[in-house]
Coordinates of C-alpha atoms in Angstrom, one line a residue:
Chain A
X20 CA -35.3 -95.4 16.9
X21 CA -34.6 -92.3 14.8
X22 CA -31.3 -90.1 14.8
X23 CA -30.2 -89.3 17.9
X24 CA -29.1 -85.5 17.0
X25 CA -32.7 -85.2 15.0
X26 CA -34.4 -86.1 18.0
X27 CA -32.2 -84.0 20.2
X28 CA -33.7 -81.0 17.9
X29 CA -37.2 -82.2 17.9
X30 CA -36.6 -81.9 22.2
X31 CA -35.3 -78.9 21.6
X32 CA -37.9 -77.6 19.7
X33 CA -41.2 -78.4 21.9
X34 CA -39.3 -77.4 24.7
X35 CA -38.8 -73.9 23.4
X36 CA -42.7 -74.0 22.0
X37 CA -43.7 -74.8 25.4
X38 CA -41.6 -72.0 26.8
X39 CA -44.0 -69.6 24.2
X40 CA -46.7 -70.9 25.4
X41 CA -46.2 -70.5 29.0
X42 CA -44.8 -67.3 28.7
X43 CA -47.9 -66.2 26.5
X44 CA -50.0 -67.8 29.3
X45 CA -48.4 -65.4 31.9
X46 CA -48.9 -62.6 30.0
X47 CA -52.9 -63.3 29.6
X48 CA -52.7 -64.1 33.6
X49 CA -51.2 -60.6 34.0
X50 CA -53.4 -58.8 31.6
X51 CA -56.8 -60.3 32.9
X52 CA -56.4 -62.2 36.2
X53 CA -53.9 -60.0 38.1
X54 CA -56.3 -56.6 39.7
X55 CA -54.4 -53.4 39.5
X56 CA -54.1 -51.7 43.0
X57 CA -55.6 -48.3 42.9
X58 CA -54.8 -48.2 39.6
X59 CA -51.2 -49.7 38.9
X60 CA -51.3 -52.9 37.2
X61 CA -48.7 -55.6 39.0
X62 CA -45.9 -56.2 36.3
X63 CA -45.9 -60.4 37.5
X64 CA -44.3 -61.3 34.1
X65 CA -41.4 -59.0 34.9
X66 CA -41.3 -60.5 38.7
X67 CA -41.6 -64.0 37.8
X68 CA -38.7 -63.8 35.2
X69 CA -36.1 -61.8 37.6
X70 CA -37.3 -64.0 40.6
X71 CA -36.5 -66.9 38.1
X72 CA -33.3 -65.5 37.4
X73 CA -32.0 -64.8 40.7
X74 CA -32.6 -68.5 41.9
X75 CA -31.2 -69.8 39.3
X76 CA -28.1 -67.4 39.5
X77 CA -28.0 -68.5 43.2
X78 CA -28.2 -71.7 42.5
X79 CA -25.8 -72.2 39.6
X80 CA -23.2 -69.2 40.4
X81 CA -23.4 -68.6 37.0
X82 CA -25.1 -66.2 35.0
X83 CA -25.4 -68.4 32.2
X84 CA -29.4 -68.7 32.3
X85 CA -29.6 -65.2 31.0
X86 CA -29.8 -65.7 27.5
X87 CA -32.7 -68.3 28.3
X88 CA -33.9 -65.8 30.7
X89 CA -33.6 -63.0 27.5
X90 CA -35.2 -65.4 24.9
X91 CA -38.2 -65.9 27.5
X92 CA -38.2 -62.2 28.0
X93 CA -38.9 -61.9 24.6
X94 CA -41.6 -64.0 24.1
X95 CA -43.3 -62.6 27.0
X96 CA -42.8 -58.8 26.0
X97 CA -43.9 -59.7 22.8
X98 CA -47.3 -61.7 24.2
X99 CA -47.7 -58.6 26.7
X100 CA -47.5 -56.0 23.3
X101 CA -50.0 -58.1 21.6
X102 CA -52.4 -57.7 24.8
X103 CA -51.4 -54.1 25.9
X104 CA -52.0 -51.1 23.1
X105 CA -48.2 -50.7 22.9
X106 CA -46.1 -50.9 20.2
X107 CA -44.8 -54.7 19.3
X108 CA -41.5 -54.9 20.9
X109 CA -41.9 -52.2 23.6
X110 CA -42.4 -54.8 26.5
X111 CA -39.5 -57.5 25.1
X112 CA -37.4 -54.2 25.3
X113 CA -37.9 -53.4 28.4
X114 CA -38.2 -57.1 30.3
X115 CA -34.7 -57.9 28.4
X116 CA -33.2 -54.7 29.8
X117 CA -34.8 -55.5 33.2
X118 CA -33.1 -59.1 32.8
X119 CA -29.9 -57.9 31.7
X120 CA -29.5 -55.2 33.8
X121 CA -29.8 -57.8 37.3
X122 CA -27.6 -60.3 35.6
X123 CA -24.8 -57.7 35.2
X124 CA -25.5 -56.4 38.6
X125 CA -25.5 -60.2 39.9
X126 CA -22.1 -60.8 37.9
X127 CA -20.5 -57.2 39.3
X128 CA -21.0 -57.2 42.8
X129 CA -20.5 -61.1 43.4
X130 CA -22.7 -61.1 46.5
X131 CA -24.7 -63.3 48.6
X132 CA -28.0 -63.2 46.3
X133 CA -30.5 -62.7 48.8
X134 CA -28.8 -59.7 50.2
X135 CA -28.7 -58.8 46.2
X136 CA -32.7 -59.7 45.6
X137 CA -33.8 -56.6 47.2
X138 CA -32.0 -53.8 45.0
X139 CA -32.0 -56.0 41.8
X140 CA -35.7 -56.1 41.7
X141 CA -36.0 -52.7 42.3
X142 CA -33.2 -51.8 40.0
X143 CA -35.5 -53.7 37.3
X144 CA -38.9 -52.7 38.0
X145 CA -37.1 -48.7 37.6
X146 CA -35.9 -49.9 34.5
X147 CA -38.5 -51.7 33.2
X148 CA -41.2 -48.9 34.1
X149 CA -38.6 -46.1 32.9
X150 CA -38.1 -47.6 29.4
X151 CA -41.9 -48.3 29.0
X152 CA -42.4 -44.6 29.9
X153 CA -39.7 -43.5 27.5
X154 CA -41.2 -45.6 24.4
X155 CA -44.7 -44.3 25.3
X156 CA -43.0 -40.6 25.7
X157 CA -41.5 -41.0 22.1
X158 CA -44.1 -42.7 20.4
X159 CA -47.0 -41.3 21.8
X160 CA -47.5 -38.6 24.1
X161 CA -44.5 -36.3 25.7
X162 CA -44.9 -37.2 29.5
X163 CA -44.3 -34.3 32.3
X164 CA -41.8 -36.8 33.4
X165 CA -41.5 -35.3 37.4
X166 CA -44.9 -36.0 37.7
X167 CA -44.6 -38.9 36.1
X168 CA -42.2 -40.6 38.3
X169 CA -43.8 -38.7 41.5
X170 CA -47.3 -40.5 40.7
X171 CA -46.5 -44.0 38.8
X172 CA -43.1 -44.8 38.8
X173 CA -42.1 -44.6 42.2
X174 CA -45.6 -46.1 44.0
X175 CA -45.4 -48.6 41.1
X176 CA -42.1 -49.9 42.3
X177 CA -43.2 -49.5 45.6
X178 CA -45.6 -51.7 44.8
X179 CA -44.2 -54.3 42.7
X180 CA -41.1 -54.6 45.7
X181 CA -43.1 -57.1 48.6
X182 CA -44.6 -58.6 46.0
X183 CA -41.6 -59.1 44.3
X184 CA -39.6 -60.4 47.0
X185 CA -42.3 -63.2 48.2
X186 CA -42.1 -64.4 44.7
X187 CA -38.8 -64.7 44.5
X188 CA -38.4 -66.2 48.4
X189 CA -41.2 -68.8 47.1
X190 CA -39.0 -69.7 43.5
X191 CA -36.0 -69.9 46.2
X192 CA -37.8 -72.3 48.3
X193 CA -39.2 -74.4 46.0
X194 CA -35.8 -74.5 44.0
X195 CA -34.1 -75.6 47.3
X196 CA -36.9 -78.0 48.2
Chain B
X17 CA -21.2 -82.3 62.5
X18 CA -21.0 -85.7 60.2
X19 CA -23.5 -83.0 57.8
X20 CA -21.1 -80.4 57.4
X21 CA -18.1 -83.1 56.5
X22 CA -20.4 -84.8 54.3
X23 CA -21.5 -82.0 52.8
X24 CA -18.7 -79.2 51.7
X25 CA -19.9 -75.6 51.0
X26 CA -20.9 -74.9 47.7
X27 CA -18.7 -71.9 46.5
X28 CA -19.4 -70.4 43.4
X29 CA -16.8 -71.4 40.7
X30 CA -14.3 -69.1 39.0
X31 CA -15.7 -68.1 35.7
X32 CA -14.3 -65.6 33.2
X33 CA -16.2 -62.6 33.5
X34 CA -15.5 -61.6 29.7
X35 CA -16.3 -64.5 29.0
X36 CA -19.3 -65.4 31.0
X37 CA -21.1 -61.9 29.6
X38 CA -20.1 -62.1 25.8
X39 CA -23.2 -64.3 25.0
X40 CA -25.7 -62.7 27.3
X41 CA -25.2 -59.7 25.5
X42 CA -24.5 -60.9 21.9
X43 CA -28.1 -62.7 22.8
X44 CA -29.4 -59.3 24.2
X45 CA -28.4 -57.2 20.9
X46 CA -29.8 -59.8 18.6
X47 CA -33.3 -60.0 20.8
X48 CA -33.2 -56.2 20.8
X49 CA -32.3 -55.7 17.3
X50 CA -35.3 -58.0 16.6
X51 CA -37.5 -56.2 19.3
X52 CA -36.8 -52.9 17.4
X53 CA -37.0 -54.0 14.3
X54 CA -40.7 -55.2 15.6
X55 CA -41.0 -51.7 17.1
X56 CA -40.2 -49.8 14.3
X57 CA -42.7 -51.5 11.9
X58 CA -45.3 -51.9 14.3
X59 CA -45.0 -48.1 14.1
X60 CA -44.8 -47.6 10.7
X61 CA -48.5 -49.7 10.5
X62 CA -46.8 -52.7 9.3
X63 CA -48.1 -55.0 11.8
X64 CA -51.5 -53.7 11.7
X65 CA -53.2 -57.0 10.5
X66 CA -50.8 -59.4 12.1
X67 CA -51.9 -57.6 15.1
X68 CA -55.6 -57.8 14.9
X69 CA -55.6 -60.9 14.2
X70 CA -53.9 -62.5 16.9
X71 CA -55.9 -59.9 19.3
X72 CA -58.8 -61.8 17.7
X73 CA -57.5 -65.1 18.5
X74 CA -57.0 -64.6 21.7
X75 CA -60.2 -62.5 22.8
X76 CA -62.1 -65.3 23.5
X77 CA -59.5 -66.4 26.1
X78 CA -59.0 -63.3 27.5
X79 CA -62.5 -62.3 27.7
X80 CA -63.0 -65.4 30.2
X81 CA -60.0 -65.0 32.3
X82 CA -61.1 -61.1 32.6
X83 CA -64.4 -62.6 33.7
X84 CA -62.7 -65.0 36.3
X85 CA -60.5 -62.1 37.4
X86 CA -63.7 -60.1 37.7
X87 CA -65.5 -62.7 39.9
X88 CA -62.1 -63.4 42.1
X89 CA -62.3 -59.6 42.5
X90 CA -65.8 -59.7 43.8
X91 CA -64.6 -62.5 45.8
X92 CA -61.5 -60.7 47.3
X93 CA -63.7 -57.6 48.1
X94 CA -65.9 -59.5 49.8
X95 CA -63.3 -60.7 52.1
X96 CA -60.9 -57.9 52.7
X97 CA -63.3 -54.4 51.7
X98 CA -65.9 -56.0 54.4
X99 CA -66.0 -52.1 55.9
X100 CA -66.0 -50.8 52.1
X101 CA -69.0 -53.2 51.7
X102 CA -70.9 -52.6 54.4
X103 CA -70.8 -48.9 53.9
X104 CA -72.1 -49.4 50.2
X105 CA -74.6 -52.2 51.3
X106 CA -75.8 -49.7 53.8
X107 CA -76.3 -46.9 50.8
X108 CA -77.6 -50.0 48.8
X109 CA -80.4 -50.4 51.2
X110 CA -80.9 -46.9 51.4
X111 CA -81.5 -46.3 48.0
X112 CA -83.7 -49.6 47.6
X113 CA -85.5 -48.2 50.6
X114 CA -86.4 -44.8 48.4
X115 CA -87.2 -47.2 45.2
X116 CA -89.5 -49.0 47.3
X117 CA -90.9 -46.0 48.3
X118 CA -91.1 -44.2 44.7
X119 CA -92.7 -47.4 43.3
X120 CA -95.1 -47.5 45.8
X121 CA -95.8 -43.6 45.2
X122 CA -96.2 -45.0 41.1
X123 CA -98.4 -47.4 42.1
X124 CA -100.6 -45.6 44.7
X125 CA -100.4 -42.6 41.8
X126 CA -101.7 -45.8 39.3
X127 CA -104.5 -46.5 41.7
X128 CA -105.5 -43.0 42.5
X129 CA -106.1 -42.8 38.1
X130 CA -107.7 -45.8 38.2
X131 CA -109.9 -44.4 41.4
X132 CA -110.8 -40.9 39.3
X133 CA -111.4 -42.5 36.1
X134 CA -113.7 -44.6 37.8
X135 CA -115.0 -41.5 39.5
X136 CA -115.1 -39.8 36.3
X137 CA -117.1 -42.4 34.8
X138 CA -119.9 -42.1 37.8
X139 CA -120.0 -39.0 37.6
X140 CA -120.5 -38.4 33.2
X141 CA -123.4 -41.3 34.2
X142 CA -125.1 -39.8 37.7
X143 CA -125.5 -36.5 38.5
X144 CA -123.4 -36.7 41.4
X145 CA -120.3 -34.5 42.4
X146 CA -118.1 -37.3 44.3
X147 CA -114.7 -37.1 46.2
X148 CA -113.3 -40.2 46.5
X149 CA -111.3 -42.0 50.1
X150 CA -109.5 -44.7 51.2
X151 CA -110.7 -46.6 53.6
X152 CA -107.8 -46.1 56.4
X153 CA -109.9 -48.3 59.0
X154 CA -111.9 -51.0 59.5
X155 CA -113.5 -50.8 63.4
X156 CA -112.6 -54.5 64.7
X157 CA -115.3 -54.0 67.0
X158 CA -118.3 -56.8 66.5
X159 CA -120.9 -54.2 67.6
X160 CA -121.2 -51.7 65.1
X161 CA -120.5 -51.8 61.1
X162 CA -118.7 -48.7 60.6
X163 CA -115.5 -48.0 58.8
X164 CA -113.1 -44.4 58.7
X165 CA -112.1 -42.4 55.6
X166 CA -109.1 -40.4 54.9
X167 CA -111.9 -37.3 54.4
X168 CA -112.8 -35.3 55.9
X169 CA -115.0 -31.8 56.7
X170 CA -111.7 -29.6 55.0
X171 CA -112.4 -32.1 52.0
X172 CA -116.2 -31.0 52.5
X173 CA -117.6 -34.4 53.8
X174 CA -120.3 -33.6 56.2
X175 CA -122.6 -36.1 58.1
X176 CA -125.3 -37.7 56.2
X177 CA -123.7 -38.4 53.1
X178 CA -123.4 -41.1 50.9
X179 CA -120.8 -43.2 50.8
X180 CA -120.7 -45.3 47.5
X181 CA -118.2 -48.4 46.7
X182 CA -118.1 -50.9 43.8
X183 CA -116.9 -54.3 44.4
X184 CA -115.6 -56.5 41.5
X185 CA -117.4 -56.0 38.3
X186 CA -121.1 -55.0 40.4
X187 CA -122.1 -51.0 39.9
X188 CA -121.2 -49.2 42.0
X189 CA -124.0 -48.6 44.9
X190 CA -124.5 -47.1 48.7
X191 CA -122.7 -48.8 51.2
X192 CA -123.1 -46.4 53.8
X193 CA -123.8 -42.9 55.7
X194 CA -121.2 -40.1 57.0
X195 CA -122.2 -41.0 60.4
X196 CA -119.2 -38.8 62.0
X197 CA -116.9 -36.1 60.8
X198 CA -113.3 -34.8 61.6
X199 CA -111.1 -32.4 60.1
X200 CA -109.0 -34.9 57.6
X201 CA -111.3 -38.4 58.6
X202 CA -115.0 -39.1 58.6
X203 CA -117.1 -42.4 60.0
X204 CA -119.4 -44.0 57.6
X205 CA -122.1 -46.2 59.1
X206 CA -122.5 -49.0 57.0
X207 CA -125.6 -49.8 55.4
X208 CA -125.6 -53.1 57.1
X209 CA -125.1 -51.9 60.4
X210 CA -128.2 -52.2 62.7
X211 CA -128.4 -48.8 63.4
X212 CA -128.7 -48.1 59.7
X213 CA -132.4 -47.3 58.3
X214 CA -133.1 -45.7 54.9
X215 CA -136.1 -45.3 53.0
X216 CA -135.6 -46.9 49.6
X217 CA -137.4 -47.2 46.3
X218 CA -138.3 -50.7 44.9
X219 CA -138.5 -51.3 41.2
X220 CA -140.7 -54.1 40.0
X221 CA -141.7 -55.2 36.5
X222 CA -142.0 -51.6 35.6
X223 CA -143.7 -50.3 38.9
X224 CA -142.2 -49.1 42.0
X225 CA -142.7 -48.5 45.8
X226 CA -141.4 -46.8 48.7
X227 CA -140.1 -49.1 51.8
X228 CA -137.9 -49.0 54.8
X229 CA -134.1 -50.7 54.7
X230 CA -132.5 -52.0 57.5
X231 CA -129.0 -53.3 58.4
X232 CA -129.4 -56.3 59.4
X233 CA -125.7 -57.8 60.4
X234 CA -126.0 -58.2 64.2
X235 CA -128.6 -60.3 63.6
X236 CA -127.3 -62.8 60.9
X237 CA -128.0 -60.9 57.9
X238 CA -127.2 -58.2 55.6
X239 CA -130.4 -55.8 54.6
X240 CA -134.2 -56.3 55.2
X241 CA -136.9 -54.5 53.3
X242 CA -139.7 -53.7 55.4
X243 CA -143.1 -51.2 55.6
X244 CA -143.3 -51.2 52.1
X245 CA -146.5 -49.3 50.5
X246 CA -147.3 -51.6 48.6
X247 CA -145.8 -55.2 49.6
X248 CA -146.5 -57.1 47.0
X249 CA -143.7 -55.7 44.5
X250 CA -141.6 -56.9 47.1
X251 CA -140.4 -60.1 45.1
X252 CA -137.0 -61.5 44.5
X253 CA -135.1 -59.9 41.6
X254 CA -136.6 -56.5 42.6
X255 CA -133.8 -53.5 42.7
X256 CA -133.3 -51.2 45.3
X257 CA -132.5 -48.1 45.4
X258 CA -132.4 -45.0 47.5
X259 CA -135.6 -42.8 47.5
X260 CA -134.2 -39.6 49.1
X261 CA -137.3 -38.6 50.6
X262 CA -135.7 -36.4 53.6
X263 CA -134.3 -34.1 50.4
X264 CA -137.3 -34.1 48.6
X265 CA -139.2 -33.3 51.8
X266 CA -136.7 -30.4 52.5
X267 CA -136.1 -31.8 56.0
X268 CA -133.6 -30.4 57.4
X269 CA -131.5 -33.7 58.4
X270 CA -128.4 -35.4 57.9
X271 CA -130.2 -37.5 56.0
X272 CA -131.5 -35.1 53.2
X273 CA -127.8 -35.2 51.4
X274 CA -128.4 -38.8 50.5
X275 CA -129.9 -38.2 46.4
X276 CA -132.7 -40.6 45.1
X277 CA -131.5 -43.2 42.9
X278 CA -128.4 -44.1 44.6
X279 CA -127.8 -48.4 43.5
X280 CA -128.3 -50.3 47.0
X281 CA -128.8 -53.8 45.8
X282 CA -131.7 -56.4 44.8
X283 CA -134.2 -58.1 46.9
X284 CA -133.0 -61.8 47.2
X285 CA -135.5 -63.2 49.3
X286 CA -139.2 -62.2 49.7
X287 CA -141.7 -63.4 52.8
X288 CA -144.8 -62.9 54.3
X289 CA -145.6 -62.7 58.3
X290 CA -148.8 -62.7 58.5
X291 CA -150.4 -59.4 57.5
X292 CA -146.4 -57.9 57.6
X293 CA -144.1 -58.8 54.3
X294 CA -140.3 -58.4 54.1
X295 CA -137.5 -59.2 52.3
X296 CA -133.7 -59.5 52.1
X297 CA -131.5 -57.8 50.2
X298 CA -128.3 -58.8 48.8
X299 CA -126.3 -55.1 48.8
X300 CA -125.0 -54.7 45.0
X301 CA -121.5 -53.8 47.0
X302 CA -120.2 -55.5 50.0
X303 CA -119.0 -53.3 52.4
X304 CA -116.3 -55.2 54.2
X305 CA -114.9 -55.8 50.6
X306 CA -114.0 -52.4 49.4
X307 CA -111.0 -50.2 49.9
X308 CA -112.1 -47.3 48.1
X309 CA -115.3 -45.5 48.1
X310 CA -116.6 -42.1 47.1
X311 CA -118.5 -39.7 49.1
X312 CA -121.5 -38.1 47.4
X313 CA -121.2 -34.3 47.7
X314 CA -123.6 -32.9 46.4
X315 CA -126.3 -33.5 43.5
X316 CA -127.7 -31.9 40.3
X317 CA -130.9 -33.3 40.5

């Protein structure tokens, strides 16, 4: 039958392998099968995870799914560098920030979550676009940053906000269902 | 009612805030220490190799999905950018509209070189200057053989002339007369027509003769040789020319542009009628067949 603890392990170890996989899987959906609108490409790895997060924040009470929430923000960042021409480590960065940032907002304010959704995604698209923009502006090129937020950051939020929220409605509903 | 005493309100539990965040962030730091750790050798070139070759592993994947995404794109476009789409279909159709019409300028253009070097050819062999037409219409009336050329007396056709053709590999030969003439058109008279009579040279076994031709389609046939000087080198496999008498004769007459040795056809049939001898001739060119004849101008001779 095997040791139980060994076994345990074994579980634990395919489950996280599956979790890479998937997570590498969402990162090729985003980079190939997800159209940018009028240029901006639609961050869904960065939605899917903080949509994931809130449900299961709002369904728990807890914030203790953030450090699986972190660990699969990881692997996706790190699956979204390999696709992207940035740096290894720049998209984990900045999806772990995004994550961490709307578990400490959840965690402060204490609210009713749905009322929460709203400013939490946008609080970590902002983030997650302004730290991408800051390794690209340190790495690479300097960016004229007012421009910069004028023309990508702000539409891109805009953008990323309805879809955002339907995402996270439809992980609410199908958590509750 | 029984619901809500059955099922008390959830309320989030008391946790330790301290607590509660210590290992979200202890699990942050080490994820980001690892994630700029990455970062920084990734920069430094480190990861160079390690890089490529996953990017190679996985082009294969997403080189399909980018095709999937590209033909859901298509597919989305098609249902939501119908305006978009009809807009660029219209300017689609507008510019296969203008191919259509450039290629059938190339190919009229490939015609019109084949037409002069045929022309060209004619005219190193025959002392003839030649303009060549397109025949623009064919009279659908039974009555008369006649057809209308795109040239006219500005291309300096004038009435009279001879009109030459060439039908599949057969030399090219008379297939009618510039019976009428307009600015930019002019109406042959076929050589078949009825109405048609030329005098024409027969060449038999070495020796020739002068004779009358005929059109002979509104009665059943084609061309009939007839009042020939001497009737008896009217025999089948004799060739026909044109004799261009009314030019040798100086005669003033429509007639006198036609030159002498112009290729009408050969004699197919030969027959007597008592004291009177004919023939038919089968005309080297059909003209209901061509498209595209030349009008004799002028000749050296």
């Amino acid at each position: 039958m095997g040791d139980p603890q060994q076994r345990r392990i074994e579980v634990r170890i395919v489950t996280e392998l599956a979790r890479i996989a998937a997570m590498i899987l969402l990162a090729l959906a985003q980079v190939t099968l997800i159209p940018a609108i009028n240029g901006l490409p639609l961050p869904l790895m960065l939605l899917v995870l903080v949509s994931w997060l809130l449900v299961t924040i709002e369904m728990t009470g807890t914030i203790t799914q953030t450090t699986l929430a972190l660990r699969l923000a990881f692997y996706g960042g790190l699956a979204l560098d390999l696709c992207a021409a940035m740096p290894m480590g720049s998209h984990a960065l900045a999806l772990m920030l995004a994550v961490l940032l709307v578990s400490l907002l959840c965690n402060w304010l204490r609210g009713e979550i749905l009322l929460l959704a709203l400013p939490a995604l946008a609080g970590a698209a902002v983030s997650y676009e302004l730290l991408l923009a800051l390794l690209y502006h340190l790495t690479a090129t300097p960016l004229v940053w007012q421009s910069y937020i004028g023309a990508v950051l702000l539409p891109a939020t805009l953008l990323a906000l309805p879809v955002a929220m339907l995402l996270y409605l439809l992980v609410r509903w199908s958590y509750r269902s | 009612m029984r619901d809500f005493i059955d099922r008390p309100p959830r309320l989030r539990p008391e946790t330790n805030t301290a607590a509660s965040l210590r290992r979200p962030l202890l699990h942050a730091g080490m994820l980001g220490g690892i994630a700029l750790v990455l970062l920084l050798a990734d920069l430094q070139g480190m990861l160079g190799s390690l890089r490529s070759t996953l990017t190679y592993l996985t082009a294969p994947t997403t080189a399909r999905l980018s095709a999937l995404q590209n033909d859901l794109h298509d597919r989305w476009r098609g249902v939501f950018e119908w305006q978009a789409l009809q807009a660029e279909n219209t300017a689609l159709r507008q510019q296969i509209s203008q191919l259509q019409a450039e290629l059938i300028a190339r190919e009229q253009a490939l015609v019109e070189n084949s037409q002069l070097r045929k022309q060209l050819a004619i005219e190193e062999q025959r002392p003839w200057h030649l303009i060549g037409a397109e025949v623009t219409i064919r009279t659908p009336d039974a009555a008369r053989r006649v057809m209308t050329i795109a040239r006219g007396s500005h291309d300096g056709v004038a009435p009279g002339m001879a009109v030459i053709g060439q039908t599949g590999t057969g030399p090219v030969a008379l297939i009618g007369v510039i019976e009428a003439v307009s600015q930019r058109t002019a109406t042959v008279l076929l050589t078949t027509d009825f109405d048609s009579r030329l005098s024409v040279r027969v060449v038999y076994a070495g020796d020739t003769t002068l004779a009358l031709m005929q059109g002979q389609w509104q009665s059943g046939s084609r061309l009939r040789l007839e009042q020939a000087e001497r009737s008896s080198l009217l025999q089948p496999a004799a060739i026909v020319t044109s004799a261009g008498l009314t030019g040798k004769l100086a005669f003033n007459l429509p007639l006198a542009s036609i030159p002498a040795g112009v290729p009408i056809g050969v004699i197919e049939t030969a027959a007597d009628d008592g004291n009177y001898r004919f023939a038919d001739v089968r005309p080297y060119a059909d003209p209901d067949q061509v498209r595209y004849v030349w009008v004799i101008l002028s000749s050296d001779e």
